[in-house]
Amino acid sequence: MIVKHAEFIKSATRPTHYPEESLPEIAFAGRSNVGKSSLINVLVNRKSLVRTSNTPGRTQLINFFRINDAFTFVDLPGYGFAKVPLAVKKEWGPMMQTYLSRRSNLRGVVLILDIRRIPSEEDLQMLQWLRACGIPPLIVVTKCDKLSRNQRAKQAAVIARQIGVETGDLCLFSALTREGLDGVWGRIELLLHEGQGIV
Ligand SMILES: Nc1nc2c(ncn2[C@@H]2O[C@H](COP(=O)(O)OP(=O)(O)O)[C@@H](O)[C@H]2O)c(=O)[nH]1
Ligand SMILES: [Mg+2]
């Protein structure tokens, strides 16, 4: 995929504020700090279309970006960060469920996992919602530069078992080395064109 144009459209918390559903959409989900923004920036080949940081933000917004005037990328609020206020945490579930269940142009959700961690309860919750809504998940396991080849294979097997998919269904990726980039794009293109993913 050659990205010629990528622009921020708007932020929203509720459906009345979402942009119209005219273009096919791919959303990105994952725990805070997992590397979600970094993945999106590498995919669109922009240094900072999406803000990255070490300290997760407190506001929980759904951010919409238009890519090549052809489809939309959505940066969903990160979850699982201990320091986020409880009131903000409580909004996450309903906001996610509303978005996932109502967004008719949503073709797939990229769930980003850290190669070094066991998937969390929220990761599993997200997968369950996706399966329940019939939305194809695409699992990207990121930060793989942090591990040796051997360790990667071991961790990928652990993660795959935990979430109930085949190791081959996982896309291993690194925003640092851009390893796995073509594989991720290939699967996103399939989702955009055919709505295919692993369920
Ligand atoms: N080594 C390494 N660091 C990464 C990678 N992806 C993200 N990071 C770092 O992880 C931190 C959180 O990344 P960010 O994209 O802001 O995560 P987000 O909260 O999920 O959007 C930042 O310091 C990034 O530089 C990766 O593939 N490899
Ligand atoms: Mg982010």
GROMACS .gro file of C-alpha atoms and ligand atoms in nm:
model
  228
    1MET     CA    1   0.000   0.000   0.000
    2ILE     CA    2   0.135   0.341  -0.093
    3VAL     CA    3  -0.002   0.606   0.140
    4LYS     CA    4  -0.011   0.937  -0.042
    5HIS     CA    5  -0.242   1.116   0.190
    6ALA     CA    6  -0.320   1.081   0.559
    7GLU     CA    7  -0.508   1.336   0.765
    8PHE     CA    8  -0.670   1.363   1.103
    9ILE     CA    9  -1.046   1.407   1.064
   10LYS     CA   10  -1.181   1.438   1.418
   11SER     CA   11  -1.207   1.300   1.769
   12ALA     CA   12  -1.530   1.168   1.911
   13THR     CA   13  -1.669   0.995   2.215
   14ARG     CA   14  -2.021   0.917   2.095
   15PRO     CA   15  -2.185   0.807   1.767
   16THR     CA   16  -2.343   1.144   1.689
   17HIS     CA   17  -1.992   1.285   1.668
   18TYR     CA   18  -1.842   1.007   1.454
   19PRO     CA   19  -1.772   1.106   1.092
   20GLU     CA   20  -2.010   0.964   0.833
   21GLU     CA   21  -1.979   0.599   0.741
   22SER     CA   22  -1.900   0.648   0.374
   23LEU     CA   23  -1.554   0.491   0.368
   24PRO     CA   24  -1.445   0.144   0.485
   25GLU     CA   25  -1.286   0.161   0.828
   26ILE     CA   26  -1.014  -0.023   1.020
   27ALA     CA   27  -0.976   0.041   1.393
   28PHE     CA   28  -0.672  -0.014   1.616
   29ALA     CA   29  -0.704  -0.130   1.975
   30GLY     CA   30  -0.465  -0.225   2.252
   31ARG     CA   31  -0.352  -0.151   2.602
   32SER     CA   32  -0.190   0.187   2.672
   33ASN     CA   33   0.173   0.202   2.568
   34VAL     CA   34   0.156  -0.118   2.363
   35GLY     CA   35   0.270   0.071   2.052
   36LYS     CA   36  -0.063   0.144   1.883
   37SER     CA   37   0.020   0.498   1.773
   38SER     CA   38   0.366   0.388   1.657
   39LEU     CA   39   0.213   0.112   1.442
   40ILE     CA   40  -0.031   0.354   1.277
   41ASN     CA   41   0.246   0.606   1.208
   42VAL     CA   42   0.466   0.340   1.047
   43LEU     CA   43   0.174   0.212   0.838
   44VAL     CA   44   0.101   0.557   0.699
   45ASN     CA   45   0.471   0.641   0.682
   46ARG     CA   46   0.438   0.956   0.886
   47LYS     CA   47   0.649   1.047   1.183
   48SER     CA   48   0.370   1.175   1.400
   49LEU     CA   49   0.025   1.164   1.245
   50VAL     CA   50  -0.074   0.999   1.569
   51ARG     CA   51   0.086   1.118   1.890
   52THR     CA   52   0.312   0.870   2.068
   53SER     CA   53   0.427   0.899   2.425
   54ASN     CA   54   0.557   0.724   2.731
   55THR     CA   55   0.284   0.865   2.950
   56PRO     CA   56  -0.061   0.757   2.836
   57GLY     CA   57  -0.318   1.033   2.799
   58ARG     CA   58  -0.609   1.067   3.033
   59THR     CA   59  -0.876   1.156   2.785
   60GLN     CA   60  -1.043   0.868   2.612
   61LEU     CA   61  -1.122   0.974   2.261
   62ILE     CA   62  -1.184   0.784   1.941
   63ASN     CA   63  -0.963   0.946   1.677
   64PHE     CA   64  -1.050   0.920   1.307
   65PHE     CA   65  -0.796   0.956   1.023
   66ARG     CA   66  -0.867   0.956   0.649
   67ILE     CA   67  -0.613   0.765   0.439
   68ASN     CA   68  -0.573   0.824   0.062
   69ASP     CA   69  -0.934   0.949   0.060
   70ALA     CA   70  -1.015   0.578   0.035
   71PHE     CA   71  -1.053   0.442   0.387
   72THR     CA   72  -1.044   0.544   0.754
   73PHE     CA   73  -0.810   0.442   1.033
   74VAL     CA   74  -0.939   0.475   1.387
   75ASP     CA   75  -0.719   0.503   1.694
   76LEU     CA   76  -0.931   0.362   1.976
   77PRO     CA   77  -0.863   0.461   2.339
   78GLY     CA   78  -0.593   0.251   2.504
   79TYR     CA   79  -0.683   0.050   2.811
   80GLY     CA   80  -0.524  -0.106   3.114
   81PHE     CA   81  -0.311   0.179   3.242
   82ALA     CA   82  -0.309   0.180   3.622
   83LYS     CA   83  -0.287   0.556   3.666
   84VAL     CA   84  -0.595   0.642   3.461
   85PRO     CA   85  -0.872   0.766   3.695
   86LEU     CA   86  -1.145   0.512   3.771
   87ALA     CA   87  -1.416   0.734   3.623
   88VAL     CA   88  -1.229   0.737   3.292
   89LYS     CA   89  -1.171   0.361   3.307
   90LYS     CA   90  -1.541   0.299   3.352
   91GLU     CA   91  -1.620   0.481   3.029
   92TRP     CA   92  -1.394   0.259   2.824
   93GLY     CA   93  -1.614  -0.053   2.804
   94PRO     CA   94  -1.939   0.118   2.701
   95MET     CA   95  -1.754   0.347   2.458
   96MET     CA   96  -1.587   0.046   2.292
   97GLN     CA   97  -1.904  -0.160   2.278
   98THR     CA   98  -2.101   0.127   2.130
   99TYR     CA   99  -1.841   0.188   1.863
  100LEU     CA  100  -1.794  -0.182   1.777
  101SER     CA  101  -2.163  -0.266   1.765
  102ARG     CA  102  -2.282   0.040   1.571
  103ARG     CA  103  -2.014   0.120   1.318
  104SER     CA  104  -2.152  -0.030   0.998
  105ASN     CA  105  -1.847   0.055   0.784
  106LEU     CA  106  -1.605  -0.118   1.026
  107ARG     CA  107  -1.421  -0.390   0.832
  108GLY     CA  108  -1.183  -0.511   1.098
  109VAL     CA  109  -1.002  -0.431   1.420
  110VAL     CA  110  -0.627  -0.455   1.458
  111LEU     CA  111  -0.561  -0.577   1.812
  112ILE     CA  112  -0.207  -0.493   1.915
  113LEU     CA  113  -0.027  -0.709   2.169
  114ASP     CA  114   0.322  -0.679   2.321
  115ILE     CA  115   0.545  -0.975   2.229
  116ARG     CA  116   0.681  -0.977   2.586
  117ARG     CA  117   0.347  -0.994   2.768
  118ILE     CA  118   0.071  -1.241   2.828
  119PRO     CA  119  -0.256  -1.097   2.685
  120SER     CA  120  -0.451  -0.916   2.957
  121GLU     CA  121  -0.814  -0.953   3.063
  122GLU     CA  122  -0.898  -0.644   2.857
  123ASP     CA  123  -0.727  -0.790   2.551
  124LEU     CA  124  -0.937  -1.105   2.587
  125GLN     CA  125  -1.248  -0.894   2.649
  126MET     CA  126  -1.182  -0.701   2.329
  127LEU     CA  127  -1.143  -1.024   2.131
  128GLN     CA  128  -1.468  -1.155   2.275
  129TRP     CA  129  -1.655  -0.840   2.175
  130LEU     CA  130  -1.510  -0.861   1.825
  131ARG     CA  131  -1.616  -1.223   1.791
  132ALA     CA  132  -1.961  -1.142   1.930
  133CYS     CA  133  -2.006  -0.855   1.683
  134GLY     CA  134  -1.868  -1.062   1.392
  135ILE     CA  135  -1.583  -0.817   1.337
  136PRO     CA  136  -1.267  -0.981   1.201
  137PRO     CA  137  -0.970  -0.931   1.434
  138LEU     CA  138  -0.618  -0.889   1.304
  139ILE     CA  139  -0.364  -0.962   1.575
  140VAL     CA  140  -0.042  -0.765   1.551
  141VAL     CA  141   0.227  -0.862   1.801
  142THR     CA  142   0.455  -0.565   1.831
  143LYS     CA  143   0.792  -0.466   1.983
  144CYS     CA  144   0.939  -0.792   1.849
  145ASP     CA  145   1.276  -0.613   1.821
  146LYS     CA  146   1.295  -0.651   2.199
  147LEU     CA  147   1.338  -1.030   2.175
  148SER     CA  148   1.572  -1.272   2.000
  149ARG     CA  149   1.436  -1.491   1.718
  150ASN     CA  150   1.413  -1.785   1.954
  151GLN     CA  151   1.233  -1.594   2.226
  152ARG     CA  152   0.993  -1.447   1.970
  153ALA     CA  153   0.885  -1.787   1.847
  154LYS     CA  154   0.830  -1.905   2.204
  155GLN     CA  155   0.631  -1.597   2.303
  156ALA     CA  156   0.426  -1.603   1.984
  157ALA     CA  157   0.326  -1.962   2.063
  158VAL     CA  158   0.227  -1.866   2.420
  159ILE     CA  159   0.021  -1.569   2.299
  160ALA     CA  160  -0.149  -1.769   2.023
  161ARG     CA  161  -0.246  -2.042   2.268
  162GLN     CA  162  -0.379  -1.789   2.518
  163ILE     CA  163  -0.610  -1.621   2.266
  164GLY     CA  164  -0.704  -1.938   2.081
  165VAL     CA  165  -0.555  -1.880   1.736
  166GLU     CA  166  -0.280  -2.042   1.528
  167THR     CA  167   0.072  -1.894   1.558
  168GLY     CA  168   0.057  -1.827   1.183
  169ASP     CA  169  -0.244  -1.599   1.234
  170LEU     CA  170  -0.029  -1.353   1.431
  171CYS     CA  171   0.152  -1.071   1.252
  172LEU     CA  172   0.487  -1.009   1.419
  173PHE     CA  173   0.588  -0.645   1.392
  174SER     CA  174   0.836  -0.382   1.508
  175ALA     CA  175   0.784  -0.009   1.471
  176LEU     CA  176   1.155   0.034   1.535
  177THR     CA  177   1.285  -0.189   1.254
  178ARG     CA  178   0.963  -0.188   1.044
  179GLU     CA  179   0.981  -0.562   1.036
  180GLY     CA  180   0.648  -0.718   0.945
  181LEU     CA  181   0.514  -0.401   0.784
  182ASP     CA  182   0.428  -0.563   0.449
  183GLY     CA  183   0.253  -0.849   0.626
  184VAL     CA  184   0.036  -0.612   0.829
  185TRP     CA  185  -0.055  -0.406   0.522
  186GLY     CA  186  -0.135  -0.722   0.326
  187ARG     CA  187  -0.385  -0.832   0.588
  188ILE     CA  188  -0.536  -0.484   0.623
  189GLU     CA  189  -0.588  -0.474   0.246
  190LEU     CA  190  -0.765  -0.810   0.264
  191LEU     CA  191  -0.994  -0.674   0.535
  192LEU     CA  192  -1.065  -0.360   0.336
  193HIS     CA  193  -1.140  -0.548   0.017
  194GLU     CA  194  -1.295  -0.870   0.129
  195GLY     CA  195  -1.370  -0.842   0.498
  196GLN     CA  196  -1.147  -1.143   0.562
  197GLY     CA  197  -0.977  -1.200   0.892
  198ILE     CA  198  -0.943  -1.466   1.153
  199VAL     CA  199  -1.245  -1.514   1.373
  200LIG     N1  200   1.141  -0.101   2.083
  200LIG     C1  201   1.020  -0.066   2.041
  200LIG     N2  202   0.953   0.035   2.101
  200LIG     C2  203   0.830   0.067   2.057
  200LIG     C3  204   0.768  -0.003   1.948
  200LIG     N3  205   0.646   0.050   1.928
  200LIG     C4  206   0.631   0.149   2.020
  200LIG     N4  207   0.740   0.160   2.097
  200LIG     C5  208   0.760   0.255   2.210
  200LIG     O1  209   0.660   0.229   2.309
  200LIG     C6  210   0.612   0.350   2.367
  200LIG     C7  211   0.461   0.361   2.350
  200LIG     O2  212   0.432   0.370   2.212
  200LIG     P1  213   0.296   0.436   2.158
  200LIG     O3  214   0.294   0.412   2.011
  200LIG     O4  215   0.280   0.576   2.207
  200LIG     O5  216   0.190   0.342   2.233
  200LIG     P2  217   0.031   0.358   2.247
  200LIG     O6  218   0.007   0.413   2.384
  200LIG     O7  219  -0.020   0.216   2.236
  200LIG     O8  220  -0.018   0.445   2.137
  200LIG     C8  221   0.689   0.463   2.297
  200LIG     O9  222   0.799   0.498   2.378
  200LIG     C9  223   0.735   0.399   2.166
  200LIG    O10  224   0.852   0.456   2.115
  200LIG    C10  225   0.844  -0.109   1.885
  200LIG    O11  226   0.801  -0.177   1.791
  200LIG     N5  227   0.968  -0.135   1.936
  201MG      MG  228  -0.136   0.613   2.143
   0.00000   0.00000   0.00000
